[in-house]
Coordinates of C-alpha atoms in Angstrom, one line a residue:
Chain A
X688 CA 5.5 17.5 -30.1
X689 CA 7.7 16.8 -26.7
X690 CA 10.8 15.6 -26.3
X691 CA 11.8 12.3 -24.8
X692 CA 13.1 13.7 -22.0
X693 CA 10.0 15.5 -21.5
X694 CA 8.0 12.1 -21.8
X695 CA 10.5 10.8 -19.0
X696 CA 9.4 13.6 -17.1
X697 CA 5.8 13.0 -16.9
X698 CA 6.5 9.4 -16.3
X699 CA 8.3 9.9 -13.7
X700 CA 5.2 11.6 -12.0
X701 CA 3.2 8.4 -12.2
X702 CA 5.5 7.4 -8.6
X703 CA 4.6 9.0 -5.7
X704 CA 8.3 9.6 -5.1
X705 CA 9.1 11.8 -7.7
X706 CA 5.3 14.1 -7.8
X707 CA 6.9 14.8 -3.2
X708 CA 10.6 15.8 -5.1
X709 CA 8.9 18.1 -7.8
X710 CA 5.8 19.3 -6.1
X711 CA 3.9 18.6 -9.1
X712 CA 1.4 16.1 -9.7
X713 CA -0.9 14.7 -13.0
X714 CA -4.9 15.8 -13.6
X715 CA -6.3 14.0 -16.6
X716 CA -9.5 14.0 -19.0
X717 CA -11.5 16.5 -20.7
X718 CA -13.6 17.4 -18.1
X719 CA -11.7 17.3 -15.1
X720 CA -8.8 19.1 -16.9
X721 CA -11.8 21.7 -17.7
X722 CA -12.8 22.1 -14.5
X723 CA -9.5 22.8 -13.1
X724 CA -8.9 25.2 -15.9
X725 CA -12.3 26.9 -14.4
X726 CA -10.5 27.0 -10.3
X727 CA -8.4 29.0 -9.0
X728 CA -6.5 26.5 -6.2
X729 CA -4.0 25.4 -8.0
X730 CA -1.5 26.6 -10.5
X731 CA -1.2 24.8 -13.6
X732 CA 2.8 23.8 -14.4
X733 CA 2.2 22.6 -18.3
X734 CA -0.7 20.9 -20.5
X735 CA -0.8 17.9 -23.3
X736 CA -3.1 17.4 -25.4
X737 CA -4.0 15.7 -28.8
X738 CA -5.9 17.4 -32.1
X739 CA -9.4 16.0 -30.6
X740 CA -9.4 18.7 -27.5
X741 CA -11.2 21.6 -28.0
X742 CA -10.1 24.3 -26.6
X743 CA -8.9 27.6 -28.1
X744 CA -8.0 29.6 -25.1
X745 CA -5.6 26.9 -23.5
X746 CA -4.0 25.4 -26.9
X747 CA -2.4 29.1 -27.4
X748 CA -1.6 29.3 -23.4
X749 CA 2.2 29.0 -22.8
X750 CA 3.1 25.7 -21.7
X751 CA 0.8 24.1 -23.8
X752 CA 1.7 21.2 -26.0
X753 CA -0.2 19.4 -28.6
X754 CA 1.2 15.5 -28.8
X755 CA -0.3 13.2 -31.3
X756 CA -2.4 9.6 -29.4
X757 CA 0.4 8.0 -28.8
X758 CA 2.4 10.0 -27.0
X759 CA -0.4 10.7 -25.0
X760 CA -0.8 7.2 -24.3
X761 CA 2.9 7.4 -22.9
X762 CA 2.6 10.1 -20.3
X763 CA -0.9 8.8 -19.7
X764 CA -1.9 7.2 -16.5
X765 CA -5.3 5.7 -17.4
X766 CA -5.6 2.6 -19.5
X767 CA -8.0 5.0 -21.6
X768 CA -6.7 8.4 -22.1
X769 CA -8.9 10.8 -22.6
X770 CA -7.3 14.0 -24.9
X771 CA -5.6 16.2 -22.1
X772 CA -3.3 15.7 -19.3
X773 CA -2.2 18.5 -17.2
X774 CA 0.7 18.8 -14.6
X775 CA -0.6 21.0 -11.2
X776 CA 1.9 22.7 -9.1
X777 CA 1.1 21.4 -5.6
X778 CA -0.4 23.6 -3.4
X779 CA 0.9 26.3 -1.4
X780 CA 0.5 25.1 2.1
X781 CA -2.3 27.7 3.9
X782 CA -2.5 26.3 7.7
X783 CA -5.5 24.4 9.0
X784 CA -7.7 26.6 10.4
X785 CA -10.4 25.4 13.0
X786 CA -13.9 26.8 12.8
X787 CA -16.8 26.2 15.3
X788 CA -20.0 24.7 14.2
X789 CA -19.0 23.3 11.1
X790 CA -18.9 19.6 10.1
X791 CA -15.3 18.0 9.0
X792 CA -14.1 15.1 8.0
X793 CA -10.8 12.9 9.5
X794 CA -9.5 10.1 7.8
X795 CA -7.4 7.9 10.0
X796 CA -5.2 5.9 7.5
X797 CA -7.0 5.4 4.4
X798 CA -4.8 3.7 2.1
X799 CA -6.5 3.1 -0.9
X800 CA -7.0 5.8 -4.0
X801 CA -10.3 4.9 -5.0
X802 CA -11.6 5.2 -1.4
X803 CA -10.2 8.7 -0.6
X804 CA -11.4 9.9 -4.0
X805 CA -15.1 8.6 -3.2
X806 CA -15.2 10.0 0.3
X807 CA -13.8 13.7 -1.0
X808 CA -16.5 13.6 -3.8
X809 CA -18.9 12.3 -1.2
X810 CA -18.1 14.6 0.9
X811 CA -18.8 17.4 -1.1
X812 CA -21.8 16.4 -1.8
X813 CA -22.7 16.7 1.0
X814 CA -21.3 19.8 2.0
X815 CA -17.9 19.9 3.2
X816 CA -15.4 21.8 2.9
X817 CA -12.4 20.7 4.8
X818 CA -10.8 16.6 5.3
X819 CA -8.1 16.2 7.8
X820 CA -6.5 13.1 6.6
X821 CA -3.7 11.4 8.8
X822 CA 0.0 11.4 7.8
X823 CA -0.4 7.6 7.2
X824 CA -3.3 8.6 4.1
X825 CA -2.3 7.9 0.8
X826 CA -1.7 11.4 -1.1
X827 CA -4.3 12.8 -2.3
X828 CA -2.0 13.8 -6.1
X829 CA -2.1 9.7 -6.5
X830 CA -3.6 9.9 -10.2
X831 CA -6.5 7.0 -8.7
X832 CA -7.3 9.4 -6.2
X833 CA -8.1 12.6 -9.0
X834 CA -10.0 10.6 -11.0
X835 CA -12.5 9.4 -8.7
X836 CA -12.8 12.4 -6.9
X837 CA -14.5 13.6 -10.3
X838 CA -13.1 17.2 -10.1
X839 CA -13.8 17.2 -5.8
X840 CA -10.6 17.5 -5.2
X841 CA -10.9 20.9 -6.7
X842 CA -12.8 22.8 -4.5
X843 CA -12.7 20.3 -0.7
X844 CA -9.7 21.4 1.2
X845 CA -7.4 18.3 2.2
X846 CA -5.0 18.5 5.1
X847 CA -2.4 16.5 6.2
X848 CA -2.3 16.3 9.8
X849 CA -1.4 14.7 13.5
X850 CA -4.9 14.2 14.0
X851 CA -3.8 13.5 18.1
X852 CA -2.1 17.0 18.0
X853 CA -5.6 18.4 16.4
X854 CA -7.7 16.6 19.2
X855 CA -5.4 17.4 21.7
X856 CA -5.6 21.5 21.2
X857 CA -9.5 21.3 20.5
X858 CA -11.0 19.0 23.4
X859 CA -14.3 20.2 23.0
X860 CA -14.9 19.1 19.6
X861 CA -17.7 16.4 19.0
X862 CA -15.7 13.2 17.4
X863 CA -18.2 10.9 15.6
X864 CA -16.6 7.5 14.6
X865 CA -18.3 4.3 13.0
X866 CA -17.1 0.8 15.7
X867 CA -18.8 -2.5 15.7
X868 CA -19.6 -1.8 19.3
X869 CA -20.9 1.6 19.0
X870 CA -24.8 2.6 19.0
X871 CA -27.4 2.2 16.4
X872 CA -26.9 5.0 14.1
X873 CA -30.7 5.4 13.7
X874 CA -31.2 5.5 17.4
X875 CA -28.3 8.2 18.2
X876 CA -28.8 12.0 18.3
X877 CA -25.6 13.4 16.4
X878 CA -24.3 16.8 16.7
X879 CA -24.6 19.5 14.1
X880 CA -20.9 20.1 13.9
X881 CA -17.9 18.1 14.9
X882 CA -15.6 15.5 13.4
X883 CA -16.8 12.7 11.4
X884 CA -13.5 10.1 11.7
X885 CA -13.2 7.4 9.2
X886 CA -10.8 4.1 10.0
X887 CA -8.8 2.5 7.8
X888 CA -9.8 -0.4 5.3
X889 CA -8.1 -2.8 7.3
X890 CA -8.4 -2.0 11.2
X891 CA -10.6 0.0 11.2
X892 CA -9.7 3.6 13.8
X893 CA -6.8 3.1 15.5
X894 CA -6.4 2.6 19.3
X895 CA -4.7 5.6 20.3
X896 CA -7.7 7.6 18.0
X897 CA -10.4 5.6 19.3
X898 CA -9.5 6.9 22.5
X899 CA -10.8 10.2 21.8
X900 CA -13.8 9.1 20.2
X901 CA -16.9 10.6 22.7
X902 CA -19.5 8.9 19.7
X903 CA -19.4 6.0 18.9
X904 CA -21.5 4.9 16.3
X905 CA -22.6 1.6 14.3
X906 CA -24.4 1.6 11.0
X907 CA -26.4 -1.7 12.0
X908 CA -26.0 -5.0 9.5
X909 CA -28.5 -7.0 9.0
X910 CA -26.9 -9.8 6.7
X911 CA -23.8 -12.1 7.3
X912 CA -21.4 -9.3 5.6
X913 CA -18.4 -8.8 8.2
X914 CA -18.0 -4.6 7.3
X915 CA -18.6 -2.4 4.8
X916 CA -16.2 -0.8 2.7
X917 CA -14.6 2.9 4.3
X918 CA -16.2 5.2 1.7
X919 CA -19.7 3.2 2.1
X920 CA -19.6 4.0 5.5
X921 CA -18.5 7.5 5.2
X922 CA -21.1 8.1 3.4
X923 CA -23.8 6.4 5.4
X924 CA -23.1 8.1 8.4
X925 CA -22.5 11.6 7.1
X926 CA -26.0 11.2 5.0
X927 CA -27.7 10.7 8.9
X928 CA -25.7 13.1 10.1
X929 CA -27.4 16.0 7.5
X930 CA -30.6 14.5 7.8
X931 CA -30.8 14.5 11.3
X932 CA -29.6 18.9 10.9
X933 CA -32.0 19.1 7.9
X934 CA -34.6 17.7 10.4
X935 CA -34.0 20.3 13.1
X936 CA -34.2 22.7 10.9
Chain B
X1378 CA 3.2 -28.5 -10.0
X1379 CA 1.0 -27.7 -12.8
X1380 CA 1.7 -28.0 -16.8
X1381 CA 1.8 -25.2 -18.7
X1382 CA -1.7 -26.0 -20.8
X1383 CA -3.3 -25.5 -16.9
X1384 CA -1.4 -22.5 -16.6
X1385 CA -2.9 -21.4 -20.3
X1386 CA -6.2 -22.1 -19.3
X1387 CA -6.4 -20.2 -16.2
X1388 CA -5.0 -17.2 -17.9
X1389 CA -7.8 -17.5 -20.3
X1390 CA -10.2 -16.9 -18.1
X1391 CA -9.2 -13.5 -17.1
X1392 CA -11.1 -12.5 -20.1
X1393 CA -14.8 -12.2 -19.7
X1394 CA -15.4 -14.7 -23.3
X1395 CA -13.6 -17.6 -22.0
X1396 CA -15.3 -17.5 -18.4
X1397 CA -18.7 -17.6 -20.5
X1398 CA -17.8 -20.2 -22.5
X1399 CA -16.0 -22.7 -19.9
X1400 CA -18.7 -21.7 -17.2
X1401 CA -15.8 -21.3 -14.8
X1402 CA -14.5 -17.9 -13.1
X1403 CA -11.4 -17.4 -10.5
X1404 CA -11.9 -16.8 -7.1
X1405 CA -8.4 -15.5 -5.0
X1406 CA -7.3 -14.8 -1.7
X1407 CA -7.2 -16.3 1.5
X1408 CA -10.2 -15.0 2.9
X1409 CA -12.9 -15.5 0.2
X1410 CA -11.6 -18.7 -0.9
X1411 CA -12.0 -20.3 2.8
X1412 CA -15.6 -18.4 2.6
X1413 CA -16.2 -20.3 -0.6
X1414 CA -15.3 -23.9 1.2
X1415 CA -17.6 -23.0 4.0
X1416 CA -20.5 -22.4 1.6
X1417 CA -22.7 -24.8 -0.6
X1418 CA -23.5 -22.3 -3.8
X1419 CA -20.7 -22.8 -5.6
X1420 CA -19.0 -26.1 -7.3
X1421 CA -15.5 -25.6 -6.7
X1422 CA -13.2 -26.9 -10.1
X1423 CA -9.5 -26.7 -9.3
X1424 CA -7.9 -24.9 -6.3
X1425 CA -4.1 -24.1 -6.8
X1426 CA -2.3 -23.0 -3.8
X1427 CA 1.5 -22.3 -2.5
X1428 CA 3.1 -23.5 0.7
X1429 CA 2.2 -20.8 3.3
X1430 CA -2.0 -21.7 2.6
X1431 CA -2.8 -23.6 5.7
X1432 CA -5.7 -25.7 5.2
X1433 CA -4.9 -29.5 5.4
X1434 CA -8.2 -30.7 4.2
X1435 CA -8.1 -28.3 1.0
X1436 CA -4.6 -30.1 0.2
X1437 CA -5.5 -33.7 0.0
X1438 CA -8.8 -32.3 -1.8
X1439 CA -9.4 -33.7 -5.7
X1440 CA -8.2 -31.0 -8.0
X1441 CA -6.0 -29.5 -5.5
X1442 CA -2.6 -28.5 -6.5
X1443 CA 0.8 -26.9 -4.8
X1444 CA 2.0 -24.7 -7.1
X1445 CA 5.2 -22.4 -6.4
X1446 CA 4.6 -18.3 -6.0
X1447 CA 5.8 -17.8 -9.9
X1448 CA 3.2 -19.5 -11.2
X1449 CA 0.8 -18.2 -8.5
X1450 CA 1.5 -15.1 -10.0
X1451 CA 1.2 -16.1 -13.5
X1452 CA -2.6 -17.4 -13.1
X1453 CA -3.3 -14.2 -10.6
X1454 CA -5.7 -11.7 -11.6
X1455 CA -4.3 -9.7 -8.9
X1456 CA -1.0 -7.4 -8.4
X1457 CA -0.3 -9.5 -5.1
X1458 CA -1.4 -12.6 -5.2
X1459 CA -2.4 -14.0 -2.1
X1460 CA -1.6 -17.7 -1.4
X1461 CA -4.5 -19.3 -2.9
X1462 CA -6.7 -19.3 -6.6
X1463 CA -10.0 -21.2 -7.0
X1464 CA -11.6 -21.9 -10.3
X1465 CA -15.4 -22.2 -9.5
X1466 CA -18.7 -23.4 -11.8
X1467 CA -21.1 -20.8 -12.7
X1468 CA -24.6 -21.5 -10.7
X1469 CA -26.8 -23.5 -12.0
X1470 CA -29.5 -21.2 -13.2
X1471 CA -32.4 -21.2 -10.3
X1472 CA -35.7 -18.9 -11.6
X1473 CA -35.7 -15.6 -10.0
X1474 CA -39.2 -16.1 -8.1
X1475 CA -40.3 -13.0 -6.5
X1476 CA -41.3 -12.7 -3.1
X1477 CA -44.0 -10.1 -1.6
X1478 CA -43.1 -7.5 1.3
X1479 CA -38.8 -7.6 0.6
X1480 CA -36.9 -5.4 -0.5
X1481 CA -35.0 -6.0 -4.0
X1482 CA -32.2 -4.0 -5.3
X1483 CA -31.9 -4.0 -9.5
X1484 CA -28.8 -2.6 -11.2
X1485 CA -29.6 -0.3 -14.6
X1486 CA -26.4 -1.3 -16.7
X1487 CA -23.9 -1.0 -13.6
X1488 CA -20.3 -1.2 -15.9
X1489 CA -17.8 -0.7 -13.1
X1490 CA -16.6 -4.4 -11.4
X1491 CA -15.5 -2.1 -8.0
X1492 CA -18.8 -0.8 -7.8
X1493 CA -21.2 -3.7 -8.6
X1494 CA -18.9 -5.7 -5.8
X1495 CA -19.3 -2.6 -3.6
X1496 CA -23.4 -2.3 -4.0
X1497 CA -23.4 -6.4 -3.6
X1498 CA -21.4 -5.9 0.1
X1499 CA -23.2 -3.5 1.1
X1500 CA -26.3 -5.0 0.0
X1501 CA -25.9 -7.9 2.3
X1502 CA -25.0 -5.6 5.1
X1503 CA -28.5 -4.3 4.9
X1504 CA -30.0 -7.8 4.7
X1505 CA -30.9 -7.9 0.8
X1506 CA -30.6 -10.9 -0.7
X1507 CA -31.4 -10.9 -3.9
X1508 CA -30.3 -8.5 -6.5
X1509 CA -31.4 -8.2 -10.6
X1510 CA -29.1 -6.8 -12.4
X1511 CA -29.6 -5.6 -16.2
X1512 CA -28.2 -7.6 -18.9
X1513 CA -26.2 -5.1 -19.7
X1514 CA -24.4 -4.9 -16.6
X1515 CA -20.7 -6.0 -16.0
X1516 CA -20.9 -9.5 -15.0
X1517 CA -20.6 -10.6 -11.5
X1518 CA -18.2 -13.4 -12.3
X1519 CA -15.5 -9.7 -13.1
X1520 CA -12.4 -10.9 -10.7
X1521 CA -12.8 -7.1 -9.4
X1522 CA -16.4 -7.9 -8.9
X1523 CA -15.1 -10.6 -6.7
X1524 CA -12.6 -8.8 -4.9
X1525 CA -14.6 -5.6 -4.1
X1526 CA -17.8 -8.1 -3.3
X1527 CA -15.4 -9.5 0.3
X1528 CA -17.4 -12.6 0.2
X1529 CA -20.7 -11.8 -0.3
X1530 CA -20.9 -12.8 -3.5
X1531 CA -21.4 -16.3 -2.2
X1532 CA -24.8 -14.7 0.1
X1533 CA -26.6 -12.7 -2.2
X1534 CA -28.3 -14.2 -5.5
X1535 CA -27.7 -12.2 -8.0
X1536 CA -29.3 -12.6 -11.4
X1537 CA -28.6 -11.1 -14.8
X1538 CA -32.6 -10.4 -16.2
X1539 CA -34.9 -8.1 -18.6
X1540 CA -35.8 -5.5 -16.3
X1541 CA -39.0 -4.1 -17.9
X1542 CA -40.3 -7.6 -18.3
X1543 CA -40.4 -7.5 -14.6
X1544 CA -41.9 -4.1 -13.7
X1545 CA -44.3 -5.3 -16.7
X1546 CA -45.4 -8.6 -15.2
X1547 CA -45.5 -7.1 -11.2
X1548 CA -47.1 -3.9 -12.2
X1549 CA -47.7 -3.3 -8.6
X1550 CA -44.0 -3.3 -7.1
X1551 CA -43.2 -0.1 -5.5
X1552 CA -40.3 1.0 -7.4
X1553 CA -37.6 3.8 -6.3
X1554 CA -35.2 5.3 -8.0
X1555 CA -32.3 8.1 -8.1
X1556 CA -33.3 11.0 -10.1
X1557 CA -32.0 15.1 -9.8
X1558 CA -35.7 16.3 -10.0
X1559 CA -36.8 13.9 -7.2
X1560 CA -38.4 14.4 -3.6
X1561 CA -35.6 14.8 -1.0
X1562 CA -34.6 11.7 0.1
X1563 CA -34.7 13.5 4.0
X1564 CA -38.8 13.9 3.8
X1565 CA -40.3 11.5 1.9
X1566 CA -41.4 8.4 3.2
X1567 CA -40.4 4.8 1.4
X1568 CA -42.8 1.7 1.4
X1569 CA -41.0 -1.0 3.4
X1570 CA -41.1 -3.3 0.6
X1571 CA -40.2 -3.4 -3.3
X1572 CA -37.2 -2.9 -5.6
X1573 CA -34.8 0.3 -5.1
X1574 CA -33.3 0.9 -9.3
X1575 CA -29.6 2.2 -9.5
X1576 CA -29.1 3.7 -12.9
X1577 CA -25.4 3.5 -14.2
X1578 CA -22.7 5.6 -13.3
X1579 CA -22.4 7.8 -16.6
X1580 CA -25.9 7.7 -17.8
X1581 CA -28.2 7.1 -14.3
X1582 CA -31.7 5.1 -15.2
X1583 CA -32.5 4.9 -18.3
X1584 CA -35.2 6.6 -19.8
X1585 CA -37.4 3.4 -20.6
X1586 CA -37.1 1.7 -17.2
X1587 CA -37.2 5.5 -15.7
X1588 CA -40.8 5.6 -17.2
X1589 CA -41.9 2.7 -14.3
X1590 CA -40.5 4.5 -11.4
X1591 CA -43.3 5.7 -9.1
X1592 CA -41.0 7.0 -6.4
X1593 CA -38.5 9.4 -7.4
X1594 CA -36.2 10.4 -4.3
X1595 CA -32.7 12.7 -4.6
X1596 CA -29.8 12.6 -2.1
X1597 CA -30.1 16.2 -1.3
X1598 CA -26.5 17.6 -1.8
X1599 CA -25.3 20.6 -0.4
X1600 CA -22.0 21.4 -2.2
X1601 CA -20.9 21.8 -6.5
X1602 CA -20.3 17.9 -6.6
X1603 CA -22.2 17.2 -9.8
X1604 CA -23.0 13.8 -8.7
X1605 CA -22.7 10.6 -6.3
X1606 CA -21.0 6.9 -7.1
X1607 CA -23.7 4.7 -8.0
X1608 CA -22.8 2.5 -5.2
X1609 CA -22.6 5.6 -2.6
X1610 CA -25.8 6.4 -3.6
X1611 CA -27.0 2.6 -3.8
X1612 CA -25.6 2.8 0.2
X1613 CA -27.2 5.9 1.3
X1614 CA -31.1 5.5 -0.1
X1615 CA -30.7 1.9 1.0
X1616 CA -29.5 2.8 4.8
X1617 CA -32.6 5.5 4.8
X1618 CA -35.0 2.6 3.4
X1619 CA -33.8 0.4 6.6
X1620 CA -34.2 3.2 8.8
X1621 CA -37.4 4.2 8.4
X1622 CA -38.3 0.2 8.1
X1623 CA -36.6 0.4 11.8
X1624 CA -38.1 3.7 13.2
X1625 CA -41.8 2.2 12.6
X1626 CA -41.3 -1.1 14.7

């Protein structure tokens, strides 16, 4: 078992707040928890987990507590808890480093959790390694953000970043961004590698970002629906954007 | 104001039994409830609205009542409620009748409200109409269903039906689905008309409607992601279905 004040602890993990004070933030669920078990990107601070979890390697690893369901439920940040719940040590900060012919991602003030969590897990789908999210992004440790990432989060390198400052030093790079007054996406020839950027939920890319924007694109609409939602069109876009290299190929 | 056996009732239809029952689901928000004035599908019940909601006609409306932004929030669904809450019929039932050379979208046991509101936006983005959803699916009339739909709940007809009793009767719909073993998505090429299947998001199609599928496609996926969101992949087969629909005219 844990003590109370350990409970408090954890709790105190679920605000955004306190995971930026310790540098610690909460992974949950069997296999997610197993999966991080499996990388080696982040350093695991403690584990939690009830009778049901089975695994004999990590319940004799130090820092390793079993609590019974309901104090599970306590620390928990899901509605349904699911056996394990592990505290990560935030990673050690490796700077950003560009590389030519590659594709990225930039995320220009994506507030919601669910949303970045789709377009990191999207993303790696699809082959990416590395998403330069604006200062203004919500964190990538917010527990909304892990789970439906589904384990991405892992192995796709998130950034923090002035993305100005980034297309200030690199000029040359080929920005793609989605605007209502951009070209037909299935009439446009896209560059192999550049910078996908993805507006916010609300307003879309920002002025001072659109700015630097050489592409701009538009997923057409057919029906009476005003926009689609950021990760949808994250996804559409970067799906062209391989098919159109998988067709050069 | 309202009485506290209104304010009872409302809160009983957060729960999926009472909506079925009374025939009645919520509808919040600013935007989607002026969408729902605007629009004939719907049979609006009661409206209940706070000061700041600006729409003079709504207020001398039957059924229309101020209430103050405590109670607002005691009949919300939502963490923030925003000015105004409709309670709205159910449709009358209308028979699905099936129309030659459209495209269809049905849902294999979708659970999640975010994505079945997410696959019905975007699905009116790319013109679709109609959608069939398994009767096992979360129900449309979800208040995250709503919120995640933006609206376009009130454009697409969406209808809650026995699958295989309709690949059975239309034998000769062209059917495409999701699977891992199928053709890449990136070289095959897609009949312009029929249904597009979306299995569900733990499970994917299900082995009996799986066995009426004539066109198996994958995403191709370049990175250890496991697997997409149902309603990422619902957006990405469905843009390449409109695009090759758009390259041949």
């Amino acid at each position: 078992m844990i003590s109370k004040a350990q409970i408090k602890f954890i709790q105190s993990l679920h605000a955004k707040k306190n995971r930026l004070e310790q540098s610690l933030f909460i992974v949950e669920g069997v296999k997610i928890v197993n999966e991080l078990l499996l990388s080696n990107r982040f350093k695991i601070h403690s584990l939690y987990y009830t009778k049901a979890f089975d695994d004999k390697s990590l319940k004799t690893a130090m820092n390793a507590y079993e609590v019974d369901e309901k104090t599970l439920a306590q620390i928990s940040t899901l509605q349904t808890p699911n056996q394990v719940l592990a505290l990560v040590h935030f990673n050690e900060d490796v700077p950003f480093v560009w590389e030519e012919n590659k594709k990225y991602i930039a995320l220009d003030n994506i507030q919601d959790p669910g949303n970045l969590g789709t377009i990191i897990r999207t993303a790696e789908w699809f082959g990416i390694d590395t998403i330069i999210c604006s200062k203004q992004c919500v964190e990538y440790t917010n527990p909304k953000v892990i789970m439906s990432s589904m384990g991405s989060f892992l192995r796709v390198k998130i950034y923090y970043l002035d993305l100005i400052e980034i297309f200030e030093s690199k000029p040359n790079i080929p920005l793609i961004g989605a605007f209502l007054e951009g070209e037909n996406l299935y009439e446009t020839t896209l560059n192999n590698a550049g910078i996908l950027v993805i507006g916010s939920e609300s307003h879309g890319i920002s002025k001072d970002v659109s700015e630097y924007i050489q592409k701009k694109v538009k997923v057409p609409n057919f029906g009476a629906a005003e926009s689609l939602n950021a990760s949808i069109a994250h996804a559409v876009i970067l799906s062209e954007w391989k098919r159109q290299e998988h067709g050069r190929k």
